[in-house]
Tab-separated table of C-alpha atoms and ligand atoms in Angstrom:
chain	number	residue	atom	x	y	z
A	1	MET	CA	96.859	161.685	40.202
A	2	THR	CA	99.645	161.020	42.649
A	3	GLU	CA	101.733	163.800	44.143
A	4	ARG	CA	104.596	163.363	41.688
A	5	GLU	CA	102.257	163.642	38.705
A	6	THR	CA	100.873	167.037	39.610
A	7	PRO	CA	101.859	169.929	37.320
A	8	PRO	CA	105.132	171.599	38.276
A	9	ARG	CA	104.851	174.482	40.733
A	10	SER	CA	107.405	176.393	42.685
A	11	GLY	CA	107.005	173.831	45.492
A	12	GLN	CA	108.112	171.133	43.103
A	13	LEU	CA	111.100	173.191	42.012
A	14	HIS	CA	112.153	173.567	45.637
A	15	GLN	CA	111.754	169.843	46.084
A	16	ALA	CA	113.817	169.201	42.956
A	17	VAL	CA	116.641	171.451	44.182
A	18	ALA	CA	116.587	169.781	47.605
A	19	LEU	CA	116.786	166.331	45.974
A	20	LEU	CA	119.684	167.394	43.745
A	21	LEU	CA	121.563	168.850	46.729
A	22	ALA	CA	120.983	165.553	48.566
A	23	GLY	CA	122.501	163.575	45.679
A	24	GLU	CA	119.191	162.181	44.383
A	25	LEU	CA	117.932	161.886	40.794
A	26	VAL	CA	115.387	164.233	39.217
A	27	ALA	CA	113.970	163.781	35.715
A	28	LEU	CA	113.614	167.071	33.891
A	29	PRO	CA	112.141	168.221	30.586
A	30	THR	CA	114.350	169.830	27.954
A	31	GLU	CA	113.472	171.064	24.478
A	32	THR	CA	115.137	167.964	22.948
A	33	VAL	CA	114.258	164.956	25.125
A	34	TYR	CA	113.720	164.386	28.864
A	35	GLY	CA	116.877	164.105	30.936
A	36	LEU	CA	117.728	162.079	34.022
A	37	GLY	CA	119.423	164.695	36.193
A	38	ALA	CA	121.878	164.640	39.080
A	39	ASP	CA	124.303	167.075	40.706
A	40	ALA	CA	127.223	167.024	38.245
A	41	ALA	CA	129.741	167.944	40.971
A	42	ASN	CA	128.773	164.952	43.145
A	43	PRO	CA	130.307	161.651	41.950
A	44	GLU	CA	127.921	159.516	44.057
A	45	ALA	CA	124.901	161.290	42.603
A	46	VAL	CA	126.316	160.807	39.099
A	47	ALA	CA	126.871	157.108	39.835
A	48	ARG	CA	123.124	156.800	40.518
A	49	ILE	CA	122.430	157.876	36.940
A	50	TYR	CA	124.530	155.031	35.556
A	51	THR	CA	122.806	152.519	37.840
A	52	ALA	CA	119.295	153.730	36.972
A	53	LYS	CA	119.985	153.663	33.225
A	54	GLY	CA	122.070	150.517	33.139
A	55	ARG	CA	124.656	152.560	31.287
A	56	PRO	CA	128.363	151.621	31.101
A	57	ALA	CA	130.425	153.936	33.344
A	58	ASP	CA	132.830	155.003	30.584
A	59	HIS	CA	130.069	156.764	28.629
A	60	PRO	CA	130.271	160.500	29.392
A	61	LEU	CA	127.287	162.629	30.406
A	62	ILE	CA	126.222	166.079	29.248
A	63	VAL	CA	126.303	168.752	31.957
A	64	HIS	CA	123.457	171.273	31.750
A	65	LEU	CA	124.127	174.859	32.803
A	66	ALA	CA	121.822	177.748	33.732
A	67	ALA	CA	123.564	180.180	31.366
A	68	ALA	CA	126.489	180.464	28.953
A	69	SER	CA	128.233	182.664	31.538
A	70	HIS	CA	128.778	179.510	33.662
A	71	LEU	CA	130.810	177.805	30.937
A	72	ALA	CA	134.212	178.919	32.246
A	73	GLN	CA	133.552	177.250	35.616
A	74	TRP	CA	133.453	173.861	33.867
A	75	ALA	CA	135.539	174.206	30.711
A	76	ALA	CA	139.264	174.993	30.941
A	77	GLU	CA	139.365	176.502	27.485
A	78	ALA	CA	136.822	177.444	24.844
A	79	PRO	CA	138.043	178.431	21.380
A	80	PRO	CA	136.427	181.515	19.802
A	81	ALA	CA	134.297	179.355	17.496
A	82	ALA	CA	132.874	177.471	20.487
A	83	ARG	CA	132.090	180.734	22.252
A	84	ALA	CA	130.411	182.027	19.113
A	85	LEU	CA	128.228	178.912	18.896
A	86	ALA	CA	127.257	179.217	22.571
A	87	ALA	CA	126.328	182.861	22.022
A	88	ALA	CA	124.317	182.016	18.907
A	89	PHE	CA	122.511	178.852	19.994
A	90	TRP	CA	122.279	178.738	23.819
A	91	PRO	CA	119.817	178.179	25.290
A	92	GLY	CA	119.257	175.548	22.617
A	93	PRO	CA	119.841	172.031	21.261
A	94	LEU	CA	123.628	172.243	21.010
A	95	THR	CA	126.240	170.459	23.142
A	96	LEU	CA	129.872	171.610	23.114
A	97	ILE	CA	132.689	169.209	23.969
A	98	LEU	CA	135.542	171.158	25.584
A	99	LYS	CA	138.590	170.486	27.759
A	100	LYS	CA	137.310	170.180	31.324
A	101	GLN	CA	138.455	172.120	34.374
A	102	ASP	CA	140.719	170.028	36.611
A	103	TRP	CA	138.210	169.927	39.486
A	104	VAL	CA	135.396	168.380	37.366
A	105	PRO	CA	134.921	164.779	38.576
A	106	LEU	CA	135.931	162.083	36.077
A	107	ALA	CA	132.696	160.272	36.997
A	108	VAL	CA	130.733	162.757	34.905
A	109	THR	CA	133.089	162.711	31.894
A	110	GLY	CA	133.420	158.942	31.678
A	111	GLY	CA	137.076	159.251	32.633
A	112	GLN	CA	137.926	161.686	29.816
A	113	ASP	CA	139.599	165.084	30.106
A	114	THR	CA	136.778	166.689	28.123
A	115	ILE	CA	133.264	167.703	29.143
A	116	GLY	CA	129.970	168.038	27.251
A	117	LEU	CA	128.122	171.267	28.111
A	118	ARG	CA	124.800	172.733	27.089
A	119	VAL	CA	122.190	175.279	28.190
A	120	PRO	CA	118.783	173.756	27.429
A	121	ALA	CA	115.933	175.886	26.021
A	122	HIS	CA	113.078	174.747	28.229
A	123	PRO	CA	111.581	177.213	30.731
A	124	LEU	CA	111.206	174.618	33.493
A	125	ALA	CA	114.753	173.276	32.997
A	126	LEU	CA	116.119	176.828	33.067
A	127	GLU	CA	114.168	177.629	36.246
A	128	LEU	CA	115.508	174.499	37.898
A	129	LEU	CA	119.075	175.215	36.777
A	130	ALA	CA	118.862	178.816	38.015
A	131	ALA	CA	117.440	177.737	41.390
A	132	PHE	CA	120.093	175.030	41.740
A	133	ALA	CA	122.852	177.512	40.827
A	134	ALA	CA	121.518	180.010	43.381
A	135	ALA	CA	121.548	177.322	46.081
A	136	ARG	CA	125.133	176.446	45.194
A	137	ALA	CA	126.611	179.890	44.554
A	138	PRO	CA	129.433	180.788	44.396
A	139	ALA	CA	130.371	177.121	43.769
A	140	PRO	CA	129.794	175.832	40.216
A	141	ALA	CA	126.379	174.224	39.656
A	142	GLY	CA	125.474	171.940	36.790
A	143	ILE	CA	123.003	169.127	36.228
A	144	ALA	CA	124.431	166.032	34.568
A	145	ALA	CA	121.640	164.510	32.504
A	146	PRO	CA	121.587	161.806	29.867
A	147	SER	CA	118.329	161.029	28.111
A	148	ALA	CA	115.983	159.486	30.700
A	149	ASN	CA	115.672	156.078	29.045
A	150	ARG	CA	117.240	152.729	29.795
A	151	PHE	CA	120.556	152.350	27.999
A	152	GLY	CA	120.112	151.735	24.285
A	153	ARG	CA	116.344	152.308	24.240
A	154	ILE	CA	114.189	155.055	22.736
A	155	SER	CA	114.613	158.506	24.307
A	156	PRO	CA	111.581	159.859	26.213
A	157	THR	CA	109.798	162.980	24.951
A	158	THR	CA	107.020	163.104	27.574
A	159	ALA	CA	106.938	162.678	31.362
A	160	ALA	CA	104.827	159.535	30.852
A	161	HIS	CA	107.619	157.998	28.734
A	162	VAL	CA	110.087	158.651	31.580
A	163	ARG	CA	107.768	156.918	34.014
A	164	GLU	CA	107.512	153.905	31.649
A	165	GLU	CA	111.292	153.739	31.279
A	166	LEU	CA	112.579	154.437	34.769
A	167	GLY	CA	109.514	154.852	37.041
A	168	GLU	CA	110.528	153.904	40.550
A	169	ALA	CA	114.232	154.589	40.031
A	170	ILE	CA	113.590	158.342	40.098
A	171	SER	CA	112.605	160.455	43.091
A	172	LEU	CA	110.839	163.149	41.061
A	173	ILE	CA	109.747	163.642	37.457
A	174	LEU	CA	109.161	167.269	36.477
A	175	ASP	CA	106.482	167.379	33.783
A	176	GLY	CA	107.152	170.090	31.212
A	177	GLY	CA	104.860	168.716	28.511
A	178	PRO	CA	105.957	167.115	25.227
A	179	CYS	CA	109.442	168.110	23.997
A	180	GLU	CA	109.501	170.771	21.246
A	181	ILE	CA	112.430	169.360	19.251
A	182	GLY	CA	112.024	165.649	19.964
A	183	ILE	CA	115.546	164.376	19.169
A	184	GLU	CA	118.809	164.825	21.076
A	185	SER	CA	121.073	167.874	20.769
A	186	THR	CA	123.720	168.346	18.092
A	187	ILE	CA	127.120	167.545	19.637
A	188	VAL	CA	130.159	169.500	18.424
A	189	ASP	CA	133.596	168.422	19.637
A	190	PHE	CA	136.083	171.268	20.087
A	191	SER	CA	138.685	169.194	21.918
A	192	ARG	CA	140.523	168.170	18.755
A	193	ALA	CA	142.301	169.982	15.943
A	194	ALA	CA	139.147	170.899	14.026
A	195	PRO	CA	135.533	171.126	15.254
A	196	GLU	CA	133.643	167.925	14.516
A	197	ILE	CA	129.960	166.990	14.729
A	198	LEU	CA	129.780	163.829	16.836
A	199	ARG	CA	125.984	163.594	16.732
A	200	PRO	CA	123.730	165.409	14.251
A	201	GLY	CA	120.700	167.238	15.624
A	202	ALA	CA	118.314	170.110	14.972
A	203	ILE	CA	121.236	172.518	14.594
A	204	THR	CA	122.774	171.482	11.282
A	205	ALA	CA	126.290	171.690	9.877
A	206	SER	CA	125.249	174.691	7.803
A	207	ASP	CA	123.771	176.441	10.866
A	208	ILE	CA	127.175	175.949	12.500
A	209	ALA	CA	129.129	177.062	9.431
A	210	ARG	CA	127.037	180.236	9.275
A	211	VAL	CA	128.299	181.184	12.753
A	212	THR	CA	131.880	179.875	12.707
A	213	GLY	CA	132.602	180.598	9.044
A	214	ALA	CA	133.760	177.039	8.330
A	215	PRO	CA	131.864	173.773	7.859
A	216	PRO	CA	132.539	171.393	10.790
A	217	ARG	CA	133.927	167.942	10.157
A	218	LEU	CA	131.486	165.094	10.508
A	219	HIS	CA	132.163	162.132	12.737
A	220	GLY	CA	133.883	159.592	10.493
A	221	GLY	CA	135.718	162.363	8.681
A	222	ARG	CA	133.081	163.297	6.131
A	223	ARG	CA	131.587	166.710	5.631
A	224	GLU	CA	127.857	167.211	5.388
A	225	SER	CA	126.692	166.348	1.900
A	226	GLY	CA	123.349	164.681	2.148
A	227	MET	CA	123.172	161.436	4.066
A	228	THR	CA	126.589	160.718	5.420
A	229	GLY	CA	126.469	158.764	8.619
A	230	ALA	CA	128.196	158.229	11.927
A	231	ASP	CA	127.359	154.568	12.144
A	232	ASP	CA	130.931	153.424	11.545
A	233	ALA	CA	131.945	155.222	14.626
A	234	ALA	CA	134.014	155.136	17.719
A	235	PRO	CA	132.372	154.008	20.965
A	236	ARG	CA	133.539	157.323	22.426
A	237	VAL	CA	130.008	158.593	21.859
A	238	PRO	CA	127.343	156.073	22.896
A	239	GLY	CA	125.090	157.701	20.348
A	240	ALA	CA	127.621	156.443	17.842
A	241	LEU	CA	127.181	152.793	18.735
A	242	ALA	CA	125.361	151.129	15.886
A	243	ALA	CA	122.417	149.840	17.888
A	244	HIS	CA	121.031	152.756	19.835
A	245	TYR	CA	117.620	154.400	20.172
A	246	ALA	CA	116.207	150.963	19.397
A	247	PRO	CA	112.667	149.636	19.749
A	248	ARG	CA	112.295	145.965	20.739
A	249	THR	CA	110.441	145.165	17.521
A	250	PRO	CA	112.809	144.719	14.550
A	251	LEU	CA	112.828	147.861	12.434
A	252	ARG	CA	113.642	148.256	8.747
A	253	LEU	CA	113.771	151.165	6.348
A	254	ALA	CA	112.304	151.049	2.846
A	255	ASP	CA	112.567	153.712	0.137
A	256	SER	CA	109.440	155.766	-0.567
A	257	ALA	CA	109.107	154.337	-4.089
A	258	ALA	CA	109.212	150.747	-2.835
A	259	PHE	CA	107.294	151.294	0.403
A	260	SER	CA	103.777	150.179	-0.618
A	261	ALA	CA	105.027	147.221	-2.612
A	262	GLU	CA	107.195	146.108	0.287
A	263	LEU	CA	104.227	146.342	2.681
A	264	ALA	CA	102.102	144.269	0.321
A	265	ARG	CA	104.858	141.677	-0.063
A	266	LEU	CA	105.270	141.362	3.721
A	267	ALA	CA	101.501	141.116	4.197
A	268	ARG	CA	101.321	138.288	1.644
A	269	ALA	CA	104.080	136.542	3.582
A	270	GLY	CA	101.872	136.702	6.695
A	271	GLN	CA	103.997	139.246	8.526
A	272	ARG	CA	102.286	141.592	10.983
A	273	VAL	CA	103.790	144.932	10.058
A	274	ALA	CA	103.512	148.341	11.720
A	275	ALA	CA	104.173	151.015	9.106
A	276	LEU	CA	105.565	154.509	9.635
A	277	ALA	CA	105.266	156.736	6.585
A	278	HIS	CA	105.703	160.426	5.824
A	279	SER	CA	104.859	160.695	2.133
A	280	ALA	CA	103.838	157.245	0.868
A	281	ALA	CA	100.102	156.636	0.493
A	282	ALA	CA	98.386	154.147	2.800
A	283	PRO	CA	97.725	150.832	1.050
A	284	ARG	CA	94.108	150.410	-0.097
A	285	ASP	CA	93.932	146.874	1.205
A	286	ALA	CA	95.348	147.017	4.717
A	287	GLY	CA	95.519	143.199	4.847
A	288	SER	CA	97.564	141.987	7.791
A	289	LEU	CA	98.923	145.477	8.481
A	290	SER	CA	98.975	146.004	12.269
A	291	ALA	CA	99.162	149.757	12.133
A	292	TRP	CA	99.665	152.659	9.756
A	293	ARG	CA	101.076	155.931	10.996
A	294	ALA	CA	101.824	158.965	8.885
A	295	LEU	CA	104.221	161.595	10.186
A	296	PRO	CA	104.558	165.087	8.679
A	297	ALA	CA	106.803	165.357	5.594
A	298	GLU	CA	108.643	168.264	7.208
A	299	PRO	CA	111.745	167.414	9.285
A	300	ALA	CA	111.143	169.564	12.413
A	301	ALA	CA	107.575	168.295	12.813
A	302	TYR	CA	108.697	164.736	12.018
A	303	ALA	CA	111.469	164.902	14.647
A	304	ARG	CA	109.016	166.153	17.288
A	305	GLN	CA	106.953	162.967	16.900
A	306	ILE	CA	109.446	160.294	15.884
A	307	TYR	CA	110.234	158.787	19.298
A	308	ALA	CA	106.616	158.799	20.518
A	309	SER	CA	105.625	157.109	17.242
A	310	LEU	CA	108.307	154.431	17.499
A	311	ARG	CA	107.328	153.835	21.125
A	312	ALA	CA	103.645	153.424	20.177
A	313	LEU	CA	104.406	151.123	17.227
A	314	ASP	CA	106.817	149.096	19.371
A	315	ALA	CA	104.039	148.535	21.932
A	316	LEU	CA	101.901	146.734	19.317
A	317	GLY	CA	104.141	143.687	19.324
A	318	ALA	CA	104.178	143.427	15.522
A	319	ASP	CA	106.724	141.279	13.671
A	320	LEU	CA	108.309	144.300	12.057
A	321	ILE	CA	108.237	148.092	12.046
A	322	LEU	CA	108.700	149.256	8.454
A	323	VAL	CA	109.736	152.914	8.181
A	324	GLU	CA	109.622	154.918	4.977
A	325	ALA	CA	113.224	156.109	4.516
A	326	PRO	CA	113.597	159.871	5.004
A	327	PRO	CA	114.656	162.141	2.128
A	328	GLU	CA	118.417	162.315	1.508
A	329	LEU	CA	118.694	165.990	2.440
A	330	PRO	CA	120.777	167.774	5.102
A	331	ALA	CA	117.647	168.910	6.988
A	332	TRP	CA	116.723	165.227	7.493
A	333	ARG	CA	120.189	164.090	8.481
A	334	ALA	CA	119.621	163.839	12.264
A	335	ILE	CA	116.400	161.887	11.709
A	336	ALA	CA	118.098	159.528	9.252
A	337	ASP	CA	120.865	159.009	11.813
A	338	ARG	CA	118.404	157.988	14.563
A	339	LEU	CA	116.413	155.723	12.235
A	340	ARG	CA	119.553	154.014	10.972
A	341	ARG	CA	120.577	153.276	14.565
A	342	ALA	CA	117.085	152.054	15.440
A	343	ALA	CA	117.325	149.691	12.469
A	344	ALA	CA	120.709	148.284	13.512
A	345	PRO	CA	120.468	144.847	15.159
A	346	SER	CA	121.175	145.101	18.887
B	401	TXA	O1	119.591	166.604	23.887
B	401	TXA	C1	120.392	166.061	24.621
B	401	TXA	O2	121.616	166.154	24.456
B	401	TXA	C2	119.847	165.230	25.798
B	401	TXA	C3	119.167	166.183	26.782
B	401	TXA	C4	118.700	165.489	28.036
B	401	TXA	O3	120.034	167.240	27.061
B	401	TXA	N1	120.861	164.476	26.427
B	401	TXA	C5	121.406	163.367	25.850
B	401	TXA	O4	122.300	162.696	26.676
B	401	TXA	O5	121.139	162.999	24.727
B	401	TXA	P1	122.855	161.246	26.361
B	401	TXA	O6	123.681	160.865	27.547
B	401	TXA	O7	121.757	160.340	25.995
B	401	TXA	O8	123.838	161.498	25.206
B	401	TXA	C6	124.972	162.282	25.478
B	401	TXA	C7	125.961	162.129	24.394
B	401	TXA	C8	126.591	160.768	24.413
B	401	TXA	O9	126.638	160.300	23.083
B	401	TXA	C9	127.957	161.063	25.001
B	401	TXA	O10	128.932	160.149	24.607
B	401	TXA	C10	128.226	162.437	24.457
B	401	TXA	O11	127.006	163.081	24.594
B	401	TXA	N2	129.226	163.088	25.275
B	401	TXA	C11	129.077	163.646	26.495
B	401	TXA	N3	130.257	164.094	26.960
B	401	TXA	C12	131.168	163.805	26.023
B	401	TXA	C13	132.581	164.003	25.918
B	401	TXA	N4	133.286	164.563	26.894
B	401	TXA	N5	133.197	163.564	24.788
B	401	TXA	C14	132.502	162.975	23.803
B	401	TXA	N6	131.163	162.759	23.835
B	401	TXA	C15	130.512	163.165	24.933
B	402	MG	MG1	120.646	158.914	25.161
């Protein structure tokens, strides 16, 4: 084990704070996916994130805060519904898009007058954010952090994934174990006339409606009713680009009812297929099947494992990853969204 792979201790937290203050990058665990963090108030530090990820500079970053009480330092205004969501779900997998304070550097917002804010629910992330805020007080302190993957690739849900993706580009990787949620936060945009979900996540439209009293709009103008999608979307949200979260191996979805037959057909055609199922039965004759993986048929448990599974199947170098299409239910919507993007040609 090298120094940077040792389990996090207070010494490592001090080191992380010192690196952030010096404008360096630190990878940190969150409950959703691992983030690639930098001092959000330092444009040069933020620029390092874009370089390390190979991400276009007009794609805004999410700023992570130690507590909801810090929101007003970054956001110029927060409507009552946004405040209610922060109170209900922070720390947690929810990002709010709000009008930014004038001082917030445009580097972190991709040139926009809005800012994405969230308080992550991971003990190590919260410790780091609190220590960073204490070092900065009374000045505002936030950690800008996109998912710690190369642009357009699968998000990392373990420290080892971060090392595979970005390794030497990062000064320090804090290891907080595998991510609890496993897919990125729900993003709700409050900068326009009506609140709109820009990216579905573990917090669903009905969770939001329960708190705000009204169902949010969905990106693309549709309300949540089963499997609506954001794939027709504006490049304003990189997550809304068609090809995102993509493995290198071509990926296709097949309905549960047709899954086994499709596998058999591909095997007969000599294709080396890696299969990812959640309810379909494994074929009796595995034939030329490269791999068979079954994920739980329950959305939270499925989400926790989806990116690690895609990463593992991608590493096999098969001709195709065939994924059993998820159920057309609201609870599966965020998963369906990520799979649809992974299936889009890059
Ligand atoms: O769960 C998460 O949100 C993870 C963890 C690390 O917190 N972060 C994450 O970051 O997924 P990233 O950069 O991979 O995705 C951030 C998304 C992008 O789609 C970006 O366009 C959107 O948030 N976003 C950030 N600020 C925005 C803004 N001002 N307006 C619209 N979209 C914004
Ligand atoms: Mg990302």
